[in-house]
XYZ file of N, CA and C in Angstrom:
621
model
N 3.433 -23.765 52.982
C 2.770 -24.937 52.356
C 3.186 -26.262 52.877
N 2.276 -27.213 52.560
C 2.564 -28.595 53.087
C 3.847 -29.108 52.306
N 4.733 -29.853 52.916
C 5.944 -30.334 52.203
C 5.575 -31.386 51.225
N 6.441 -31.632 50.301
C 6.174 -32.633 49.342
C 6.021 -33.984 49.952
N 6.880 -34.301 50.924
C 6.762 -35.598 51.594
C 5.402 -35.835 52.246
N 4.932 -34.953 52.977
C 3.587 -34.970 53.598
C 2.452 -35.112 52.596
N 2.611 -34.292 51.500
C 1.588 -34.320 50.452
C 1.524 -35.739 49.817
N 2.689 -36.367 49.562
C 2.621 -37.636 48.970
C 1.956 -38.671 49.951
N 2.243 -38.535 51.203
C 1.660 -39.477 52.154
C 0.175 -39.226 52.187
N -0.386 -38.075 52.106
C -1.782 -37.783 52.133
C -2.368 -38.323 50.752
N -1.628 -38.203 49.707
C -2.170 -38.676 48.397
C -2.324 -40.215 48.353
N -1.596 -40.878 49.265
C -1.828 -42.357 49.338
C -3.186 -42.737 49.935
N -3.821 -41.826 50.604
C -5.197 -42.175 51.246
C -6.345 -41.591 50.374
N -6.116 -41.317 49.097
C -7.230 -40.777 48.359
C -8.317 -41.908 48.206
N -9.598 -41.485 48.179
C -10.008 -40.036 48.197
C -10.007 -39.470 49.626
N -9.784 -38.139 49.680
C -9.723 -37.549 51.063
C -11.141 -37.381 51.579
N -11.314 -37.750 52.875
C -12.671 -37.765 53.465
C -12.763 -36.734 54.549
N -13.790 -36.872 55.297
C -14.185 -36.099 56.440
C -14.775 -34.743 56.146
N -14.099 -33.889 55.502
C -14.697 -32.594 55.091
C -15.279 -32.545 53.742
N -15.524 -31.375 53.226
C -16.217 -31.243 51.907
C -15.355 -30.214 51.031
N -15.241 -30.583 49.721
C -14.617 -29.580 48.795
C -15.822 -29.046 47.939
N -15.852 -27.729 48.074
C -16.925 -27.038 47.246
C -16.187 -26.386 45.996
N -16.446 -26.923 44.826
C -15.864 -26.399 43.643
C -16.791 -25.520 42.974
N -16.408 -24.190 42.767
C -17.190 -23.188 42.178
C -16.681 -23.077 40.704
N -17.596 -23.271 39.723
C -17.367 -23.235 38.386
C -18.274 -22.435 37.574
N -17.859 -22.203 36.283
C -18.803 -21.390 35.516
C -18.062 -20.534 34.504
N -18.686 -20.057 33.565
C -17.988 -19.247 32.488
C -17.528 -17.897 32.943
N -16.467 -17.381 32.330
C -16.039 -16.059 32.592
C -17.112 -15.067 32.464
N -17.277 -14.216 33.543
C -18.337 -13.124 33.417
C -19.515 -13.597 34.170
N -19.616 -14.908 34.734
C -20.773 -15.300 35.432
C -20.785 -14.728 36.844
N -19.661 -14.276 37.337
C -19.682 -13.616 38.622
C -19.254 -14.632 39.781
N -18.334 -15.504 39.452
C -17.966 -16.503 40.536
C -17.340 -15.828 41.664
N -16.400 -14.933 41.452
C -15.704 -14.223 42.563
C -16.632 -13.384 43.317
N -17.680 -12.805 42.745
C -18.661 -11.933 43.377
C -19.414 -12.846 44.350
N -19.820 -13.915 43.822
C -20.739 -14.921 44.678
C -19.852 -15.392 45.870
N -18.640 -15.769 45.543
C -17.766 -16.245 46.611
C -17.454 -15.148 47.687
N -17.283 -13.958 47.202
C -16.963 -12.754 48.016
C -18.232 -12.532 48.935
N -19.417 -12.704 48.454
C -20.577 -12.447 49.219
C -20.643 -13.481 50.341
N -20.305 -14.766 50.087
C -20.359 -15.797 51.090
C -19.282 -15.598 52.136
N -18.099 -15.138 51.586
C -16.974 -14.913 52.538
C -17.369 -13.809 53.571
N -18.152 -12.773 53.112
C -18.493 -11.735 54.068
C -19.595 -12.290 54.977
N -20.494 -13.038 54.378
C -21.646 -13.574 55.130
C -21.101 -14.539 56.336
N -20.165 -15.306 56.010
C -19.587 -16.265 57.019
C -18.272 -15.839 57.600
N -18.087 -14.550 57.752
C -16.843 -14.016 58.348
C -16.757 -14.592 59.765
N -15.568 -15.159 60.047
C -15.393 -15.734 61.443
C -15.672 -17.187 61.538
N -16.328 -17.740 60.487
C -16.726 -19.163 60.469
C -15.470 -20.094 60.277
N -14.940 -20.734 61.332
C -13.734 -21.494 61.203
C -13.809 -22.734 60.469
N -15.002 -23.158 60.188
C -15.185 -24.538 59.489
C -15.087 -24.190 57.992
N -15.102 -23.092 57.520
C -14.980 -22.678 56.095
C -13.569 -22.207 55.725
N -13.062 -22.763 54.617
C -11.784 -22.247 54.212
C -11.842 -21.900 52.645
N -11.731 -20.555 52.572
C -11.863 -20.004 51.168
C -10.432 -19.931 50.514
N -10.183 -20.861 49.615
C -8.858 -21.185 49.098
C -8.416 -19.997 48.244
N -7.194 -19.521 48.444
C -6.534 -18.485 47.631
C -5.719 -19.097 46.444
N -6.078 -18.879 45.339
C -5.389 -19.525 44.200
C -4.078 -18.916 43.870
N -3.155 -19.747 43.290
C -1.829 -19.289 42.780
C -2.013 -19.233 41.298
N -1.642 -18.167 40.664
C -1.749 -18.037 39.252
C -0.547 -17.392 38.629
N -0.281 -17.738 37.406
C 0.884 -17.079 36.704
C 0.418 -15.858 36.044
N -0.173 -14.936 36.785
C -0.637 -13.720 36.286
C -0.562 -12.680 37.454
N -0.070 -11.423 37.169
C 0.037 -10.481 38.254
C -1.238 -10.089 38.776
N -1.391 -9.789 40.081
C -2.603 -9.469 40.696
C -2.883 -7.934 40.442
N -4.179 -7.646 40.176
C -4.493 -6.173 40.085
C -5.886 -5.980 40.589
N -6.334 -4.710 40.668
C -7.613 -4.480 41.210
C -8.740 -4.900 40.395
N -8.631 -5.219 39.111
C -9.575 -5.630 38.261
C -9.789 -7.186 38.254
N -8.964 -7.901 38.958
C -9.037 -9.315 38.965
C -9.170 -9.837 40.501
N -9.296 -11.135 40.624
C -9.446 -11.676 41.997
C -8.141 -11.436 42.792
N -8.305 -11.531 44.042
C -7.034 -11.378 44.893
C -6.431 -12.776 44.962
N -5.233 -12.958 44.393
C -4.621 -14.313 44.380
C -3.051 -14.088 44.541
N -2.398 -15.222 44.748
C -0.966 -15.207 44.812
C -0.388 -15.314 43.377
N 0.741 -14.717 43.214
C 1.266 -14.877 41.853
C 2.679 -15.563 41.713
N 2.814 -16.311 40.796
C 4.210 -16.987 40.560
C 4.547 -16.779 39.103
N 5.762 -16.593 38.747
C 6.185 -16.686 37.354
C 6.079 -18.141 36.867
N 6.165 -18.310 35.633
C 6.008 -19.620 35.133
C 7.035 -20.687 35.685
N 8.295 -20.240 35.666
C 9.385 -21.151 36.191
C 9.135 -21.445 37.582
N 8.812 -20.443 38.404
C 8.625 -20.617 39.843
C 7.368 -21.636 40.066
N 6.401 -21.392 39.290
C 5.123 -22.192 39.426
C 5.555 -23.634 39.108
N 6.309 -24.006 38.047
C 6.706 -25.265 37.699
C 7.496 -25.950 38.863
N 8.368 -25.153 39.471
C 9.201 -25.616 40.539
C 8.380 -25.963 41.700
N 7.424 -25.106 42.043
C 6.512 -25.365 43.235
C 5.722 -26.599 42.968
N 5.174 -26.800 41.758
C 4.412 -27.943 41.418
C 5.354 -29.261 41.556
N 6.467 -29.207 41.116
C 7.402 -30.389 41.392
C 7.735 -30.654 42.681
N 7.727 -29.560 43.624
C 7.958 -29.859 44.954
C 6.743 -30.247 45.730
N 5.618 -30.423 45.103
C 4.385 -30.876 45.807
C 3.652 -29.705 46.535
N 3.827 -28.528 46.088
C 3.204 -27.338 46.717
C 1.642 -27.258 46.479
N 1.214 -27.961 45.463
C -0.221 -27.834 45.039
C -0.932 -29.161 45.240
N -2.276 -28.934 45.636
C -3.156 -30.118 45.697
C -3.521 -30.466 44.279
N -3.760 -29.463 43.485
C -4.148 -29.652 42.028
C -3.837 -28.507 41.259
N -3.550 -28.744 39.999
C -3.167 -27.628 39.055
C -3.881 -27.852 37.775
N -4.069 -26.648 36.992
C -4.610 -26.781 35.659
C -4.168 -25.630 34.803
N -4.353 -25.698 33.525
C -4.021 -24.677 32.636
C -5.278 -24.083 31.972
N -5.313 -22.811 31.748
C -6.520 -22.238 31.117
C -6.158 -20.798 30.782
N -6.495 -20.429 29.496
C -6.331 -19.056 28.937
C -4.968 -18.708 28.895
N -4.015 -19.623 28.616
C -2.638 -19.318 28.554
C -1.948 -19.070 29.931
N -2.653 -19.360 31.034
C -2.124 -19.306 32.376
C -2.085 -20.650 33.178
N -1.327 -20.688 34.178
C -1.334 -21.851 35.038
C -1.926 -21.454 36.389
N -2.791 -22.349 36.947
C -3.508 -22.200 38.149
C -3.169 -23.274 39.113
N -3.151 -23.031 40.365
C -2.884 -24.047 41.405
C -3.564 -23.787 42.702
N -4.011 -24.868 43.298
C -4.522 -24.684 44.715
C -3.534 -25.233 45.708
N -3.175 -24.482 46.720
C -2.125 -24.914 47.690
C -2.481 -26.288 48.218
N -1.460 -27.100 48.623
C -1.650 -28.404 49.176
C -2.339 -28.276 50.484
N -2.318 -27.213 51.139
C -3.080 -27.048 52.447
C -4.496 -27.420 52.357
N -5.116 -27.302 51.163
C -6.507 -27.572 51.076
C -6.791 -28.991 51.383
N -5.825 -29.872 51.049
C -6.071 -31.250 51.344
C -6.200 -31.534 52.758
N -5.334 -30.822 53.584
C -5.361 -30.968 55.054
C -6.670 -30.359 55.618
N -7.081 -29.302 55.074
C -8.339 -28.684 55.514
C -9.557 -29.748 55.376
N -9.591 -30.381 54.221
C -10.640 -31.230 54.029
C -10.539 -32.528 54.873
N -9.270 -33.030 54.927
C -8.964 -34.174 55.806
C -9.344 -33.978 57.244
N -9.274 -32.700 57.704
C -9.602 -32.425 59.031
C -11.019 -31.911 59.273
N -11.870 -32.122 58.281
C -13.278 -31.903 58.534
C -13.768 -30.536 58.181
N -12.897 -29.725 57.474
C -13.312 -28.406 57.104
C -14.031 -28.430 55.671
N -14.668 -27.350 55.338
C -15.190 -27.107 54.041
C -14.374 -26.172 53.267
N -13.725 -26.677 52.217
C -12.826 -25.847 51.345
C -13.611 -25.346 50.135
N -13.542 -24.089 49.893
C -14.215 -23.405 48.796
C -13.243 -22.844 47.806
N -13.381 -23.213 46.504
C -12.394 -22.739 45.551
C -13.045 -22.489 44.128
N -12.608 -21.555 43.563
C -12.950 -21.251 42.191
C -12.002 -22.075 41.204
N -12.620 -23.054 40.549
C -11.790 -23.898 39.648
C -12.350 -24.025 38.242
N -11.604 -24.736 37.458
C -11.982 -24.970 36.027
C -12.959 -26.129 35.996
N -13.932 -26.027 35.114
C -14.832 -27.189 34.887
C -14.095 -28.384 34.423
N -12.941 -28.156 33.721
C -12.327 -29.305 33.147
C -11.666 -30.222 34.247
N -11.482 -29.668 35.463
C -10.789 -30.603 36.482
C -11.803 -31.229 37.415
N -13.091 -31.058 37.183
C -14.075 -31.718 38.009
C -13.892 -33.238 38.129
N -13.601 -33.974 37.036
C -13.310 -35.402 37.229
C -12.164 -35.723 38.146
N -11.148 -34.880 38.129
C -9.951 -35.065 38.860
C -10.353 -34.871 40.486
N -11.130 -33.809 40.616
C -11.625 -33.526 41.982
C -12.521 -34.606 42.503
N -13.362 -35.217 41.713
C -14.260 -36.270 42.147
C -13.369 -37.490 42.620
N -12.284 -37.684 41.997
C -11.346 -38.747 42.372
C -10.567 -38.502 43.720
N -10.324 -37.097 43.854
C -9.544 -36.645 44.948
C -10.237 -36.564 46.250
N -11.513 -36.087 46.226
C -12.290 -35.760 47.414
C -13.559 -36.586 47.394
N -13.641 -37.312 48.483
C -14.826 -38.161 48.593
C -16.201 -37.431 48.681
N -16.119 -36.231 49.275
C -17.298 -35.353 49.392
C -17.082 -34.057 48.592
N -17.622 -34.085 47.369
C -17.512 -32.914 46.536
C -18.790 -32.352 46.146
N -18.870 -31.080 46.315
C -20.093 -30.286 45.975
C -19.692 -29.338 44.771
N -20.279 -29.527 43.658
C -19.996 -28.587 42.522
C -21.077 -27.543 42.387
N -20.662 -26.284 42.398
C -21.612 -25.112 42.236
C -21.320 -24.449 41.006
N -22.142 -24.542 40.024
C -21.982 -23.901 38.709
C -22.709 -22.561 38.698
N -22.029 -21.559 38.611
C -22.557 -20.073 38.496
C -22.732 -19.846 37.035
N -23.968 -19.416 36.745
C -24.315 -19.115 35.291
C -24.835 -17.635 35.220
N -25.065 -17.342 33.989
C -25.776 -16.027 33.682
C -26.193 -16.136 32.200
N -27.043 -15.309 31.805
C -27.590 -15.238 30.414
C -26.367 -14.870 29.527
N -26.381 -15.286 28.238
C -25.395 -14.895 27.261
C -25.167 -13.297 27.148
N -26.357 -12.700 27.241
C -26.184 -11.244 27.104
C -25.512 -10.591 28.282
N -25.802 -11.160 29.538
C -25.084 -10.653 30.773
C -23.650 -11.029 30.729
N -23.340 -12.167 30.268
C -21.847 -12.641 30.116
C -21.174 -11.688 29.198
N -21.621 -11.432 28.073
C -21.042 -10.489 27.028
C -20.885 -9.134 27.586
N -21.861 -8.661 28.314
C -21.787 -7.306 28.895
C -20.662 -7.173 30.027
N -20.570 -8.191 30.778
C -19.589 -8.202 31.807
C -18.193 -8.403 31.298
N -18.048 -9.278 30.286
C -16.770 -9.528 29.746
C -16.197 -8.224 28.958
N -17.151 -7.535 28.316
C -16.779 -6.276 27.611
C -16.405 -5.319 28.633
N -17.087 -5.220 29.798
C -16.824 -4.114 30.796
C -15.478 -4.328 31.441
N -14.866 -5.609 31.505
C -13.650 -5.875 32.093
C -12.529 -5.236 31.203
N -12.721 -5.209 29.965
C -11.775 -4.522 29.028
C -10.425 -5.199 28.939
N -10.395 -6.499 29.276
C -9.132 -7.235 29.300
C -8.836 -7.828 27.850
N -9.918 -8.026 27.055
C -9.783 -8.754 25.817
C -10.467 -8.151 24.600
N -10.060 -8.562 23.473
C -10.600 -7.975 22.346
C -12.116 -8.593 22.083
N -12.854 -8.077 21.141
C -14.061 -8.607 20.838
C -14.025 -10.038 20.416
N -13.059 -10.349 19.638
C -12.794 -11.713 19.195
C -12.633 -12.706 20.356
N -11.751 -12.279 21.279
C -11.518 -13.031 22.387
C -12.729 -13.305 23.282
N -13.468 -12.224 23.419
C -14.765 -12.284 24.260
C -15.671 -13.351 23.558
N -15.859 -13.209 22.202
C -16.678 -14.182 21.489
C -16.261 -15.639 21.700
N -14.921 -15.750 21.752
C -14.317 -17.174 21.874
C -14.574 -17.662 23.290
N -14.574 -16.842 24.336
C -14.884 -17.220 25.693
C -16.349 -17.617 25.749
N -17.222 -16.882 25.076
C -18.675 -17.142 25.131
C -18.920 -18.524 24.413
N -18.214 -18.784 23.403
C -18.411 -20.029 22.658
C -18.006 -21.209 23.586
N -16.823 -20.985 24.281
C -16.376 -22.063 25.149
C -17.328 -22.311 26.265
N -17.977 -21.247 26.689
C -18.907 -21.395 27.892
C -20.110 -22.396 27.615
N -20.365 -22.608 26.355
C -21.503 -23.466 25.994
C -21.033 -24.919 25.657
N -19.660 -24.995 25.606
C -19.099 -26.285 25.159
C -18.868 -27.286 26.229
N -18.971 -26.869 27.493
C -18.700 -27.757 28.622
C -20.108 -27.854 29.512
N -20.439 -29.013 29.734
C -21.695 -29.314 30.438
C -21.397 -30.131 31.670
N -22.018 -29.878 32.765
C -21.813 -30.623 33.969
C -23.096 -31.295 34.427
N -22.981 -32.465 34.906
C -24.212 -33.217 35.383
C -23.835 -34.042 36.569
N -24.878 -34.499 37.332
C -24.617 -35.396 38.474
C -25.287 -34.865 39.771
N -25.510 -35.747 40.688
C -26.176 -35.349 41.912
C -25.384 -34.387 42.748
N -24.059 -34.231 42.460
C -23.273 -33.297 43.237
C -23.247 -31.880 42.684
N -24.023 -31.586 41.519
C -23.950 -30.369 40.954
C -25.188 -29.488 41.260
N -24.915 -28.289 41.614
C -25.970 -27.290 41.900
C -25.817 -26.073 40.946
N -26.778 -25.650 40.267
C -26.601 -24.607 39.358
C -27.291 -23.335 39.902
N -26.571 -22.222 39.828
C -27.108 -20.953 40.449
C -26.964 -19.842 39.361
N -28.184 -19.222 39.034
C -28.170 -18.241 37.999
C -27.794 -16.899 38.727
N -26.728 -16.277 38.197
C -26.318 -14.999 38.751
C -26.477 -13.769 37.813
N -27.588 -13.860 37.000
C -27.860 -12.785 36.096
C -28.385 -11.585 36.747
N -28.967 -11.742 37.951
C -29.574 -10.626 38.676
C -28.807 -10.091 39.795
N -29.392 -9.622 40.837
C -28.758 -9.074 42.013
C -27.905 -10.143 42.682
N -26.684 -9.744 43.142
C -25.824 -10.641 43.613
C -26.205 -11.294 44.907
N -27.134 -10.564 45.599
C -27.622 -11.078 46.852
C -28.525 -12.369 46.644
N -29.188 -12.513 45.487
C -30.001 -13.584 45.185
C -29.108 -14.816 45.035
N -28.132 -14.688 44.159
C -27.236 -15.844 43.933
C -26.402 -16.084 45.206
N -26.040 -15.053 45.837
C -25.213 -15.241 47.054
C -25.797 -15.947 48.186
N -27.126 -15.718 48.390
C -27.928 -16.443 49.379
C -28.074 -17.978 48.991
N -28.237 -18.201 47.792
C -28.412 -19.629 47.302
C -27.024 -20.316 47.487
N -25.946 -19.632 47.307
C -24.667 -20.194 47.544
C -24.391 -20.342 48.960
N -24.783 -19.504 49.811
C -24.644 -19.612 51.257
C -25.368 -20.769 51.739
N -26.553 -21.112 51.213
C -27.255 -22.333 51.657
C -26.534 -23.578 51.285
N -25.851 -23.606 50.114
C -25.003 -24.768 49.722
C -23.912 -24.980 50.760
N -23.315 -23.833 51.211
C -22.278 -23.938 52.169
C -22.775 -24.351 53.542
N -23.957 -23.947 53.904
C -24.465 -24.399 55.227
C -24.667 -25.950 55.184
N -25.147 -26.415 54.067
C -25.421 -27.857 54.024
C -24.112 -28.609 54.018
N -23.071 -28.040 53.422
C -21.797 -28.658 53.404
C -21.187 -28.669 54.773
N -21.292 -27.707 55.559
C -20.861 -27.652 56.933
C -21.571 -28.616 57.728
N -22.893 -28.727 57.533
C -23.762 -29.679 58.336
C -23.260 -31.138 58.050
N -22.882 -31.341 56.804
C -22.490 -32.674 56.339
C -21.171 -32.963 57.022
N -20.290 -32.013 56.978
C -18.946 -32.180 57.562
C -19.047 -32.459 59.069
N -19.905 -31.746 59.718
C -20.104 -31.906 61.206
C -20.634 -33.295 61.426
N -21.523 -33.783 60.638
C -22.016 -35.232 60.750
C -20.955 -36.255 60.568
N -20.059 -35.960 59.506
C -19.008 -36.939 59.226
C -17.983 -37.016 60.355
N -17.793 -35.908 61.102
C -16.826 -35.855 62.226
C -17.441 -36.753 63.402
N -18.690 -37.046 63.445
C -19.324 -37.784 64.544
C -19.377 -39.345 64.220
N -19.053 -39.626 62.912
C -19.114 -41.037 62.546
C -17.769 -41.843 62.935
């Protein structure tokens, strides 16, 4: 990971330019990881794309996304050392994106990450070129997918569904993709967003 000293130097040049940060957001059960996984396979070998691996204070298992795990104390220490570009708390866990993502964007790459809707304002301040992709699904589909995961009680599932309607996003940088149906449909729409982001990044490199 990038050292704290280098991270502080880069932070002095905010907002970070040249590349594009693609923030994938949406309620639990919408299928964000599924859509990202589709794009990752579609663009295998594409060096301009960086699919960011999150750091979470939760053990990794086959039922959840592939991520790096840190205990709470280790996460706090890493954060203090400048190991993360940005961090947030959600559902009793801590999440962080490695500081390397800043270097990827600064060097003209397109960084793609699954993030919380709550940090979109902070991302808009940090990255000059931000594309927000909101993955959605019908309430019935969300409830079905959350129940199938088996991680939470019925009450916790209902609470998640209630939260999913409490946050709204708007702005010219927001694209909404319905993932209620076949993943290929949403996946292709997301792939088109990434193609446009790469084209924009290529153009920025020429300016």
